Coordinates of C-alpha atoms in Angstrom, one line a residue:
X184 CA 212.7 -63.0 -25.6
X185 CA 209.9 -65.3 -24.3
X186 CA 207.5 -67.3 -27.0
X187 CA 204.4 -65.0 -26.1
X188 CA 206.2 -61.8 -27.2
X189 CA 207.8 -63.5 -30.6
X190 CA 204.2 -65.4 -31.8
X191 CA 202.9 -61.3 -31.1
X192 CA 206.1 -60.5 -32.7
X193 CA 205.0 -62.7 -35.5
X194 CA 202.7 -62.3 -37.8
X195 CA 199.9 -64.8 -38.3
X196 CA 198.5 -62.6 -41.5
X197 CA 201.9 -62.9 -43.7
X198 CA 201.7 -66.7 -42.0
X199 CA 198.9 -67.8 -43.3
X200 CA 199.2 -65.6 -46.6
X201 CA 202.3 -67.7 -47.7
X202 CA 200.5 -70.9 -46.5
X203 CA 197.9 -69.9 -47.9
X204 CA 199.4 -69.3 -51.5
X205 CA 201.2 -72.6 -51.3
X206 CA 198.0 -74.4 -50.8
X207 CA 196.8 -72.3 -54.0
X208 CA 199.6 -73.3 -56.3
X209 CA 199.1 -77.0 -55.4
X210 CA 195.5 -77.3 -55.6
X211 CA 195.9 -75.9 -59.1
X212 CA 198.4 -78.5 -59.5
X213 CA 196.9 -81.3 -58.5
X214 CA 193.3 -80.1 -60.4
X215 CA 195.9 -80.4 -63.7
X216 CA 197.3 -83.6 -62.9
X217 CA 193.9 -85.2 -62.3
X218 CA 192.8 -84.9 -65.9
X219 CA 195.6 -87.8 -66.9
X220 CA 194.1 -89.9 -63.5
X221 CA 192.4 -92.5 -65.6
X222 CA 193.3 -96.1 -64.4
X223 CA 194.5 -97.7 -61.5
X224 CA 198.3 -97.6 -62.2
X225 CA 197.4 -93.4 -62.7
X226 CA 195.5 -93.5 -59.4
X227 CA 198.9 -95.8 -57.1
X228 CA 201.8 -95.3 -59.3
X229 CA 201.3 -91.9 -61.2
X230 CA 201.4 -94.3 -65.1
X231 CA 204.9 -94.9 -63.8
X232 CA 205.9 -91.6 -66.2
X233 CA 208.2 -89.7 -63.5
X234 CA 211.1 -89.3 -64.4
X235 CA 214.2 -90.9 -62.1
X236 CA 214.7 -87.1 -61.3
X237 CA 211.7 -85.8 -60.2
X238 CA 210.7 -89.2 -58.7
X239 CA 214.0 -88.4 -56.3
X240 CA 213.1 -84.8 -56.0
X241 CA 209.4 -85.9 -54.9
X242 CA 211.4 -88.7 -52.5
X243 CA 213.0 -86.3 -50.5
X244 CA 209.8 -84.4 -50.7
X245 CA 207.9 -87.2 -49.2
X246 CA 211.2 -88.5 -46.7
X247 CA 211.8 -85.0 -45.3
X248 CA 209.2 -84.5 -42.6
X249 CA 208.2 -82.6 -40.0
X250 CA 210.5 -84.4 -37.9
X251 CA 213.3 -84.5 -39.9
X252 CA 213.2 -80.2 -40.5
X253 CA 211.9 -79.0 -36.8
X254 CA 212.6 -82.0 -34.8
X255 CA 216.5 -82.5 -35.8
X256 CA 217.2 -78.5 -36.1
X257 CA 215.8 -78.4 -32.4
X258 CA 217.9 -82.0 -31.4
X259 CA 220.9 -80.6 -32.6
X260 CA 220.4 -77.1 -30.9
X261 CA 220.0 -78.5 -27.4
X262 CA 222.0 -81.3 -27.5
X263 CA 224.9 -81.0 -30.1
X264 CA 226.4 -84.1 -31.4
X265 CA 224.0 -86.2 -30.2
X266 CA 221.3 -84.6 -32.3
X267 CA 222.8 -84.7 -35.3
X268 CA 223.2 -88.6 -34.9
X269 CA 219.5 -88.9 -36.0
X270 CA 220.7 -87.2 -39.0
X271 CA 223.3 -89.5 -40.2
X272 CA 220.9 -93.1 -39.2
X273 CA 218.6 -91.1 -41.5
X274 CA 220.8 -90.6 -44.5
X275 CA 222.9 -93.6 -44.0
X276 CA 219.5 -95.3 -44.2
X277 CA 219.1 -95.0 -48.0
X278 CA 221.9 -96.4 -48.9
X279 CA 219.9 -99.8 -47.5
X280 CA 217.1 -99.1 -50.0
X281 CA 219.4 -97.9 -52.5
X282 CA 221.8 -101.3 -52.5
X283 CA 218.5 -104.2 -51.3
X284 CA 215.6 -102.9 -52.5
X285 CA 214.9 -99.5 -54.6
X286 CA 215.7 -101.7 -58.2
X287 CA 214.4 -105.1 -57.5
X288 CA 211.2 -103.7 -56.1
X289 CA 210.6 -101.8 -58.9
X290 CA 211.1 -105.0 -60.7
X291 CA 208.9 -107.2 -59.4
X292 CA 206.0 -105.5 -57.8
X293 CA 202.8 -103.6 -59.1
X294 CA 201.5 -101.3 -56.4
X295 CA 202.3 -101.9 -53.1
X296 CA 204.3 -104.1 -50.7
X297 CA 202.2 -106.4 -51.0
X298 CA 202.5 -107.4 -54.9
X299 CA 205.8 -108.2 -54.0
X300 CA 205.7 -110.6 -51.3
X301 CA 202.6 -112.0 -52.6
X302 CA 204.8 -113.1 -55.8
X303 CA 205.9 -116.6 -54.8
X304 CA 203.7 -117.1 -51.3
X305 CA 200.1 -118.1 -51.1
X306 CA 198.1 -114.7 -52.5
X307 CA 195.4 -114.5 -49.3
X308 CA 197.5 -114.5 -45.9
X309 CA 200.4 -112.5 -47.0
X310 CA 198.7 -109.6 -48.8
X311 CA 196.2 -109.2 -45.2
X312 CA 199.4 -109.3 -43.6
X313 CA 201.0 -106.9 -45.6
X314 CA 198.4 -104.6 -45.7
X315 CA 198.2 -104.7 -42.1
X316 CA 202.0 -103.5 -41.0
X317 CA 201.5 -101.2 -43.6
X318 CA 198.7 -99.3 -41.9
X319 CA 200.1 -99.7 -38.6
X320 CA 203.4 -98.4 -39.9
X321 CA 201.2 -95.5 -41.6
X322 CA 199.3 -94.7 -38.9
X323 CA 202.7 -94.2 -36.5
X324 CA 203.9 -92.0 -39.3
X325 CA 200.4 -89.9 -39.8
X326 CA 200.1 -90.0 -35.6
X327 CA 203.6 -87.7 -35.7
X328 CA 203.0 -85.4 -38.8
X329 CA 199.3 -84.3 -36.8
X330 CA 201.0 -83.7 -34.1
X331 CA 204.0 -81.4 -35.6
X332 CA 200.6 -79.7 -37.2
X333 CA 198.8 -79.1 -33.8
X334 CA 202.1 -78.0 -32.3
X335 CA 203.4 -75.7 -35.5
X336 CA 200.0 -74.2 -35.3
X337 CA 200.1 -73.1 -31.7
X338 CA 203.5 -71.5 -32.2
X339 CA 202.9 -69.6 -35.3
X340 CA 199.5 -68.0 -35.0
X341 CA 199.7 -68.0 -31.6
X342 CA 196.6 -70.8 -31.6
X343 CA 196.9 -71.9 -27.8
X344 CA 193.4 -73.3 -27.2
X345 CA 193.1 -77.0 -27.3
X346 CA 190.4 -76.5 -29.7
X347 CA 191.9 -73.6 -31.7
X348 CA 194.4 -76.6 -32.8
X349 CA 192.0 -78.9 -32.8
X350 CA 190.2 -77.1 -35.9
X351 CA 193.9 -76.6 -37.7
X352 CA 194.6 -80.4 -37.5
X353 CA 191.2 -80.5 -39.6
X354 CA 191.9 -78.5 -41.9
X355 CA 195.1 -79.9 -42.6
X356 CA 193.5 -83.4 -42.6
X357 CA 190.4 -82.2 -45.4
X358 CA 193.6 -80.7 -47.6
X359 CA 195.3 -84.1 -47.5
X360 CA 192.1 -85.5 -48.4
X361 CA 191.5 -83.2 -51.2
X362 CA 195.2 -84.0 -52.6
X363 CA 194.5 -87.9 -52.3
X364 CA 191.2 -88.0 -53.6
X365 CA 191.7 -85.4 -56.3
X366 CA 195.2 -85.8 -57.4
X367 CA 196.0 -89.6 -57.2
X368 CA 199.7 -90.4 -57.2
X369 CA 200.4 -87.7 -59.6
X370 CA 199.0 -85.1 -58.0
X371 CA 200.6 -85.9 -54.6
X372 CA 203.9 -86.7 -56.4
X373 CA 203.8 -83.3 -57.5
X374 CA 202.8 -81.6 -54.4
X375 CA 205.9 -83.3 -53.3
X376 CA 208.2 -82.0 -55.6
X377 CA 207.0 -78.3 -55.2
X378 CA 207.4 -79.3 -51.3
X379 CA 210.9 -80.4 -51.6
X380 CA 212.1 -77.2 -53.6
X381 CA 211.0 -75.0 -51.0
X382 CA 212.0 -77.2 -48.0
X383 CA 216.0 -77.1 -49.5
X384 CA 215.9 -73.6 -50.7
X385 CA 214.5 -72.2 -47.1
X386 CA 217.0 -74.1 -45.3
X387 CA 219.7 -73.1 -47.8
X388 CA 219.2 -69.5 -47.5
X389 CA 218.9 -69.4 -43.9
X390 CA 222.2 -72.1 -43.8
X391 CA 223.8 -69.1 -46.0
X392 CA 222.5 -66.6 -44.1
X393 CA 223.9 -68.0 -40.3
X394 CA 227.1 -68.5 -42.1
X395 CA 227.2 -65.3 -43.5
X396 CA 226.7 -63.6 -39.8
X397 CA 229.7 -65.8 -39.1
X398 CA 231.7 -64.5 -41.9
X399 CA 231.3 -67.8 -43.7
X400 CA 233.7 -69.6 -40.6
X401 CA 232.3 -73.0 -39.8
X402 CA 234.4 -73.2 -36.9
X403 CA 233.6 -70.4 -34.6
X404 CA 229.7 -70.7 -35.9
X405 CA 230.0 -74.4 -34.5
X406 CA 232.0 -72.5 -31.1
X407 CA 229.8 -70.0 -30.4
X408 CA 227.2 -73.1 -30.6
X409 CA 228.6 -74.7 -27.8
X410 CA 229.3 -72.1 -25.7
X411 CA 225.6 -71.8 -25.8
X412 CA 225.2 -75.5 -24.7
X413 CA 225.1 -77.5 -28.0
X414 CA 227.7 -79.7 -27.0
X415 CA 230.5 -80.5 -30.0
X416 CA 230.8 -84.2 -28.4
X417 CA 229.0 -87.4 -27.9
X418 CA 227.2 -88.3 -24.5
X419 CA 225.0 -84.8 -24.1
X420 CA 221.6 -86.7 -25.0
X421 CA 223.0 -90.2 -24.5
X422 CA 225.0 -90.1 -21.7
X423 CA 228.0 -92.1 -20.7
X424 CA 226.0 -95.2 -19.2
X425 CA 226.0 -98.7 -20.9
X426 CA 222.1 -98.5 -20.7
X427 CA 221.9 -94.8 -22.6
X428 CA 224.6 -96.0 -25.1
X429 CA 222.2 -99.3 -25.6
X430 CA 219.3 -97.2 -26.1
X431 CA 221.1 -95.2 -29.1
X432 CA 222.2 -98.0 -30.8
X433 CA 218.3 -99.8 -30.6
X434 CA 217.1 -96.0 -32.6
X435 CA 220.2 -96.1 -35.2
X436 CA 219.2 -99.8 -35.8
X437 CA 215.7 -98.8 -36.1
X438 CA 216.7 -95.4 -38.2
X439 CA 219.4 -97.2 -40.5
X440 CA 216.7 -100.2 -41.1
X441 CA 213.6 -98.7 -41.3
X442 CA 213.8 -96.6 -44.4
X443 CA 213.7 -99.8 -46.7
X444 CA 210.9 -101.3 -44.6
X445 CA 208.5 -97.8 -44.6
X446 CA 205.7 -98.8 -47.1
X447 CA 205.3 -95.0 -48.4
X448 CA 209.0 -95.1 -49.4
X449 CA 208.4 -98.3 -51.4
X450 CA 205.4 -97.2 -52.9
X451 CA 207.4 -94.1 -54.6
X452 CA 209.4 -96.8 -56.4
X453 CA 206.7 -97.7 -58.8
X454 CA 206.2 -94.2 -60.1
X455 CA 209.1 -94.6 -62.7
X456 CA 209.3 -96.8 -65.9
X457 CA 212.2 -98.8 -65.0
X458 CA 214.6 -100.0 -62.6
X459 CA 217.1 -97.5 -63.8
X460 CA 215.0 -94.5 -63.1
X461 CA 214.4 -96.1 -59.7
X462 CA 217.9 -96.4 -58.9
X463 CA 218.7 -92.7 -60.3
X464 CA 216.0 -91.6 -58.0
X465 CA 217.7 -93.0 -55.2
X466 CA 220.7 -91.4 -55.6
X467 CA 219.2 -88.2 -56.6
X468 CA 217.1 -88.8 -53.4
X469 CA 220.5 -89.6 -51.3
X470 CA 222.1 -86.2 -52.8
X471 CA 219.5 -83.6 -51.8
X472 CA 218.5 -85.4 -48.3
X473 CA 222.1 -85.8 -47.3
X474 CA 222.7 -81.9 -48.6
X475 CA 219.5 -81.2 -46.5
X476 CA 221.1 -82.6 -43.5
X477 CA 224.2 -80.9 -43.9
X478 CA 221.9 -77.5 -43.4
X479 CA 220.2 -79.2 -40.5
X480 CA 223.7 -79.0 -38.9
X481 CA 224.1 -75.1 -39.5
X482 CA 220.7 -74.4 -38.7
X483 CA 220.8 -76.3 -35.5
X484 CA 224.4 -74.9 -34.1
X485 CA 222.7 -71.1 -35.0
X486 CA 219.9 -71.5 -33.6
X487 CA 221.7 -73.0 -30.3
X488 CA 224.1 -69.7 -30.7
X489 CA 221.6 -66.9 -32.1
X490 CA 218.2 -67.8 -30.0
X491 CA 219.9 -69.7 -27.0
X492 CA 218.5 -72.5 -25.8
X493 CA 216.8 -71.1 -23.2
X494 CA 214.6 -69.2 -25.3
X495 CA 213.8 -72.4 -27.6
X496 CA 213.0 -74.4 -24.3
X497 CA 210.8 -72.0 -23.0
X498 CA 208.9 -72.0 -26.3
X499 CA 205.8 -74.1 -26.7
X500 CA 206.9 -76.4 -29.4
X501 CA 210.6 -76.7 -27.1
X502 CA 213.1 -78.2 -29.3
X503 CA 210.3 -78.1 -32.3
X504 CA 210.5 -74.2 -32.4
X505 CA 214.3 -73.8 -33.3
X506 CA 214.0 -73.2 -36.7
X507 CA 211.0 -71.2 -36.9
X508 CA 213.1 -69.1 -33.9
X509 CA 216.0 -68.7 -36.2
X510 CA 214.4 -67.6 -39.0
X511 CA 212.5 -64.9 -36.7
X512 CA 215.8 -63.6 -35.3
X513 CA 217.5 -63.6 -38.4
X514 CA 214.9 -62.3 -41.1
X515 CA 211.8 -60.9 -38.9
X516 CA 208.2 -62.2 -39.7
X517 CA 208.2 -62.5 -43.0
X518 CA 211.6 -65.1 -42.9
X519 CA 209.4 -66.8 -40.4
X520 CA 206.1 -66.9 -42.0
X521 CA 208.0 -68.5 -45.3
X522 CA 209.7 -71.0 -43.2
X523 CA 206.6 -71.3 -41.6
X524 CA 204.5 -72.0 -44.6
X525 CA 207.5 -74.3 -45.7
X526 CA 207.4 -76.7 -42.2
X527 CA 203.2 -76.9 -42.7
X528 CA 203.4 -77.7 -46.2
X529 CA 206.0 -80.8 -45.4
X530 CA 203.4 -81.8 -43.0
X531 CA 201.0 -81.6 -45.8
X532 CA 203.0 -83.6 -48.3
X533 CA 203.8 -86.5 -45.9
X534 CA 200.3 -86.6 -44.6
X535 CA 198.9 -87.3 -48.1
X536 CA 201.7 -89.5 -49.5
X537 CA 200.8 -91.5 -46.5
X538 CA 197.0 -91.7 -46.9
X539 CA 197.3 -93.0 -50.7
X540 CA 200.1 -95.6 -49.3
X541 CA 197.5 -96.8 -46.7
X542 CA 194.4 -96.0 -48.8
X543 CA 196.3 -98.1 -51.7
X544 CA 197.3 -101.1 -49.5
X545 CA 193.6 -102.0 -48.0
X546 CA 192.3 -101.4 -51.6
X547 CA 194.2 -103.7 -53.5
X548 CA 195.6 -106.3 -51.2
X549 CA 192.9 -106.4 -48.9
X550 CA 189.6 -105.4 -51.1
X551 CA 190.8 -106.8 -54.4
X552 CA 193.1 -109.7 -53.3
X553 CA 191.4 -111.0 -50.5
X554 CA 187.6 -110.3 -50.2
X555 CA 187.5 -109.5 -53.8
X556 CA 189.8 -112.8 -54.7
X557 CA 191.8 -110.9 -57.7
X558 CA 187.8 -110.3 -59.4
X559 CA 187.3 -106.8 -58.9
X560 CA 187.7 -104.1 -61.8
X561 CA 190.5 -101.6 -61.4
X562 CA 187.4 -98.8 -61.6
X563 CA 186.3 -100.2 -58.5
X564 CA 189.5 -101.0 -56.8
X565 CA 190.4 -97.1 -57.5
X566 CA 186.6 -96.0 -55.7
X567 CA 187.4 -98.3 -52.8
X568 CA 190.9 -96.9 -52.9
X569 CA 189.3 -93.3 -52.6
X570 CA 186.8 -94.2 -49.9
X571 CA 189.1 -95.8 -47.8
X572 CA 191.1 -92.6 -47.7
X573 CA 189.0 -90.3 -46.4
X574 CA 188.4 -92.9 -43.3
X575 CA 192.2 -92.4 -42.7
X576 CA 192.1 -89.1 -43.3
X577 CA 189.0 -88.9 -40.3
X578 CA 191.3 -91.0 -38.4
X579 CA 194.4 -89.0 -38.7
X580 CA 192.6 -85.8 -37.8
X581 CA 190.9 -87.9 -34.8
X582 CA 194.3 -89.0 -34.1
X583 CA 196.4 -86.4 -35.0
X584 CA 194.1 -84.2 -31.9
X585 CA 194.4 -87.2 -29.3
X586 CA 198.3 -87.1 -30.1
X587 CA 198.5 -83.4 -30.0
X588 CA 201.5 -82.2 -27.8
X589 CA 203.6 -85.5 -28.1
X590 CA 207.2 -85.4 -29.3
X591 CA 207.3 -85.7 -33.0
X592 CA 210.5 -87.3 -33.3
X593 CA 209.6 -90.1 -30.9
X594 CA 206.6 -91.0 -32.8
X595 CA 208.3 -91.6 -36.4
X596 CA 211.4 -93.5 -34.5
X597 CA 208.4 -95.7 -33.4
X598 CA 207.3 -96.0 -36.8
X599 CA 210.8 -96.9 -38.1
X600 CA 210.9 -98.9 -35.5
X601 CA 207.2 -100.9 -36.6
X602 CA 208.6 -100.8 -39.9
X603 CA 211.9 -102.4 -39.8
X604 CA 210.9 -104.9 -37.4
X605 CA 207.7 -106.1 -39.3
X606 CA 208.4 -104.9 -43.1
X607 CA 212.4 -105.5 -43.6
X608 CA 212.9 -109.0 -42.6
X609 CA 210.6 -110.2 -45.0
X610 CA 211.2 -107.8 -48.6
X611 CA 215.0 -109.1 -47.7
X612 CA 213.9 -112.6 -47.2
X613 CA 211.5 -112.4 -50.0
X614 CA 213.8 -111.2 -52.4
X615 CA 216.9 -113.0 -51.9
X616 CA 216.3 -116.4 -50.2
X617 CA 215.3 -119.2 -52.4
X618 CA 213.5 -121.5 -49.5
X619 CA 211.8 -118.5 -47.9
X620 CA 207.6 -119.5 -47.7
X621 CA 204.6 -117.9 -46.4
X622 CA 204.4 -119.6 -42.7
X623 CA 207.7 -117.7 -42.7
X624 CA 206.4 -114.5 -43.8
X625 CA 203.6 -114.6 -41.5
X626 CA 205.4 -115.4 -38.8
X627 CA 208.1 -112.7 -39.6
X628 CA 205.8 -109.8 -40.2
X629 CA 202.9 -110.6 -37.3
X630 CA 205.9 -111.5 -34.6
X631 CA 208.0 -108.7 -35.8
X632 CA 204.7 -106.2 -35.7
X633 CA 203.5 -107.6 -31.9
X634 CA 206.6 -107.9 -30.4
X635 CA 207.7 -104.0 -31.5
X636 CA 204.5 -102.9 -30.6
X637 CA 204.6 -104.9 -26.9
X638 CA 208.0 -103.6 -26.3
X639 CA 207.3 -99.7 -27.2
X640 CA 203.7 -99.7 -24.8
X641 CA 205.9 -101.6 -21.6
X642 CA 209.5 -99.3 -22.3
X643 CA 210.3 -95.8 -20.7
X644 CA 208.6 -93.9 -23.9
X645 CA 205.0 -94.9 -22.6
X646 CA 205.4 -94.4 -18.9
X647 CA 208.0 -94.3 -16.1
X648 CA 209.9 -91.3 -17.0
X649 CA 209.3 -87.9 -16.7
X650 CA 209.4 -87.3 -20.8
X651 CA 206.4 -90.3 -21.3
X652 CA 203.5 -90.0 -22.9
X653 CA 202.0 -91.2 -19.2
X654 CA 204.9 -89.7 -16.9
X655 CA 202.1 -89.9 -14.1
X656 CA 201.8 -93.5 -14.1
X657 CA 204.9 -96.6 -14.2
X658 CA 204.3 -99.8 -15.7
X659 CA 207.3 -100.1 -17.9
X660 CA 209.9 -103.3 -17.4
X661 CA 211.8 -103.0 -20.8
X662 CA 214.3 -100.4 -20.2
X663 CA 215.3 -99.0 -23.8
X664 CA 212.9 -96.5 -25.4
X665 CA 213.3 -97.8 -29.0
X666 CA 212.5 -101.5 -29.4
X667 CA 214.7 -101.8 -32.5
X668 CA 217.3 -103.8 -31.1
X669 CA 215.0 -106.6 -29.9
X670 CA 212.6 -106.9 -32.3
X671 CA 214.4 -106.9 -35.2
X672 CA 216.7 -109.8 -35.1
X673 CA 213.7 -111.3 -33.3
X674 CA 211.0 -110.8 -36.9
X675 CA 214.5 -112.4 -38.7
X676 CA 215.0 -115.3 -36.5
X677 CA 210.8 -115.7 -36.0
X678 CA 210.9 -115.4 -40.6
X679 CA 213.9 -118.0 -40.8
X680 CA 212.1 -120.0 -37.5
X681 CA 208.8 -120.1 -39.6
X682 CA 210.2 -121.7 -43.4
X683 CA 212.4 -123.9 -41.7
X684 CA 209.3 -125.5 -39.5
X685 CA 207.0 -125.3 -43.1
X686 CA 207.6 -127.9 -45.6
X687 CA 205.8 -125.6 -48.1
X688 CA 208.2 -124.1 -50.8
X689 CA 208.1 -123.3 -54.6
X690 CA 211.7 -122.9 -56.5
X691 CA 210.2 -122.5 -60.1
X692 CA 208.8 -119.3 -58.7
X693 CA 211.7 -118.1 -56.6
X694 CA 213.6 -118.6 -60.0
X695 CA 211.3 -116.3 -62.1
X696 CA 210.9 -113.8 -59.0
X697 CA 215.3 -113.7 -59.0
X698 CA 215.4 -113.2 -63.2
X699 CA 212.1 -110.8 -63.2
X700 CA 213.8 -108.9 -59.9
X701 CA 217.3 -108.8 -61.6
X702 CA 216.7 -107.7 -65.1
X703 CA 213.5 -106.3 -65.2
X704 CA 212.1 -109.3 -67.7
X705 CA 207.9 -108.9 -67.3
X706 CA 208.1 -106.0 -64.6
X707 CA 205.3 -103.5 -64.9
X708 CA 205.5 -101.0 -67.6
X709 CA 204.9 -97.6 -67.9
X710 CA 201.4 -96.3 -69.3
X711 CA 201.6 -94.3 -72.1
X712 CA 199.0 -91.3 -72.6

């Protein structure tokens, strides 16, 4: 069954119907929310009132993306074992935030990355830095989701012109805006939430529904799989070759380190009242991802047994279109116009938790710290906040139709990659090493950024093989396609490099940073209503 007859065999009506419902239900959502969106810790950190719960709920929400549904499913359906390695750097990943950073953060930050390594360095320097790797990070991130938009699109209402997609990466772009500007924190937190529940619940009835084909046996499910060519052992995707092997180790490092180091992650921290909650949210985060995942397993082996991977690679989307193939063969077009609905509103969910990240960083490290020199009134810190996101909102549709086409998975292993090299180094240093000052920050999170960034435009993702973004042109001399292994240990060293040159360093305030980080004493506290 070729793409063209299964997009006709869809329906774009009961498609955008669901989609359109969902967008209903949230708008009405986020229109309730922003009656409580007073002050500035409503409009970043929701009045820190989530419960540890729902803040987990509205993690996974905000962790699950576009790559992470359409992009594993379709890894794991072409390649096996290999595909389902991103799964595991993903999930293992949390237990990093969960153990180094989730409480601590909570602890001794306000609203962004920032606050926290601004605590014992000098305010002006490290908050521009910070807010800088956080928007190159969150541009990476937004870069992928508008892409999985464009491509989604083309597949499911059969939208094939440039500019057909074109118009839908708009429209998803003036919802995000909508959410951001509307809903604050609280709204988006919630958007989240409703996101998550249908994300698990789609992928658990069609998970249910493969197995159930299968007479609940796991085994010949995973057999009939790899007849079909989804391998049941490493080296599909990854070969046998030293080089290959390197290559997956650089994307586990970046996967396993990134998580703690990606600045919308963080950000979700402050939405509870206290450390507690944001170490329950972890782990309720850890439960429903990793259950997620499991699915992801299921729905890839099915899809690489019930659709065949010949079909998914003849498909526009390629290895993007597994699930929504799946759900087609298995419950017709209304399965797939729910699943449908379910992969555009992650899009959506991730696209605005990342614009009030971003929006949040410029506004009060940049605006209010820097130019503003800690002066300006949260009222105006929240307006600037709002402006700047509908520029990166214009910028992420801009972007988001430039990027249109490009592998989705590629582009948030870069921004893992961005984000553990230029992020990680220094929260970790920050937090737990007493003679740690800001020439070392600088140095940590400026070399870490430029050296990632160097090594991703000169490797084998940019040009010089035939899966590039440039496969026409060859000026690569790095050989791996992930950075990670280079340029992290190179933002550590370049972070230890930079104190131990500095004579600079201030142990009254490491000392009040460890007790405040350890037990909570002066953290921020929730707002009551």
């Amino acid at each position: 069954m070729t793409l063209a007859q299964s997009v006709s065999g869809s329906n774009p009506a009961i498609n955008i119907s669901i989609f359109g419902a969902f967008v209903v239900v949230t708008l009405i959502v986020v229109f309730r929310a922003s009656r409580n969106t007073k002050t500035a810790a409503d409009y970043y950190a929701a009045g820190r009132a989530f419960t540890g719960p729902q803040n987990g709920i509205a993690i996974s929400g905000d962790y699950l993306s576009a790559a992470s549904f359409l992009g594993i499913a379709g890894a794991i359906a072409l390649n096996g074992y290999d595909g389902f390695l991103y799964s595991i750097g993903f999930l293992v990943a949390w237990l990093v935030a969960l153990l180094l950073v989730a409480e601590l953060l909570r602890n001794t930050g306000k609203y962004t990355m920032g606050d926290v390594l601004a605590f014992r360095m000098r305010q002006t320097p490290v908050r521009a830095a910070a807010a800088t790797s956080t928007l190159v990070v969150s541009f990476f991130y937004l870069l992928a989701q508008m892409a999985g938009a464009g491509g989604l699109v083309a597949l499911l209402l059969g939208v094939t012109s440039k500019v057909g997609q074109a118009a839908v990466i708009a429209v998803v772009g003036v919802l995000m805006i909508v959410y951001v500007l509307v809903g604050g924190m609280k709204g988006t937190t919630w958007v989240q939430i409703i996101k998550a529940a249908l994300l698990i619940v789609g992928a658990a009835a069609i998970t249910l529904w493969v197995l159930g084909k299968y007479g609940l046996n796991l085994s010949s499910l995973l057999g009939d799989g790899a007849k079909a060519g989804a391998a049941l052992e490493p080296g599909k995707q990854y070969g046998k070759t030293g080089l290959t092997q390197l290559d997956f180790v650089s994307l586990a490092l970046a996967l396993v380190l990134g998580t703690a180091g990606l600045p919308h992650i963080l950000m979700r921290f402050y939405t509870v009242p206290t450390a507690k909650e944001a170490r329950r949210s972890v782990v309720w985060a850890i439960w429903l991802i990793g259950i997620f995942y499991l699915f992801t397993l299921v729905l890839g082996y099915g899809a690489g047994a019930l659709v065949g991977a010949k079909a998914i690679n003849a498909a526009p989307g390629k290895a993007n279109s597994a699930a929504p193939l799946l759900a087609q063969a298995l419950g017709g077009p209304v399965l797939l116009g729910f699943i449908a609905a379910v992969a555009f509103a992650t899009i959506l969910a991730v696209v605005a938790g990342l614009t009030i990240t971003a929006s949040a960083s410029f506004a009060h490290d940049v605006y209010a710290s820097v130019i503003k020199k800690g002066k300006a009134s949260p009222e105006k810190e929240v307006k600037v906040a709002r402006i700047t996101a509908v520029i990166i909102g214009a910028v992420a549709i801009a972007g988001g139709i430039v990027a249109n086409g490009q592998n989705v998975a590629f582009l948030v292993a870069l921004a893992f990659a961005v984000a553990a090299s230029a992020n990680l180094p220094t929260i970790l240093y920050s937090l737990f090493w007493k003679r740690f000052n800001t020439q070392g920050a600088l140095w940590s999170i400026y070399g870490g950024l430029a050296v990632c960034i160097v090594l991703i435009v000169f490797s084998p993702a940019v040009s010089g093989s035939a899966t590039a973004m440039f496969p026409g042109s060859d000026f690569h001399w790095f050989p791996l396609t992930n950075p990670g292994l280079v340029s992290i240990p190179v933002s550590f060293i370049l972070g230890w490099l930079g104190t131990v040159l500095s004579k600079e360093r201030d142990d009254a305030k490491y000392a009040e940073m460890e007790v405040r980080a350890l037990t909570g004493v002066g953290a921020e506290k929730a707002i009551q209503h």
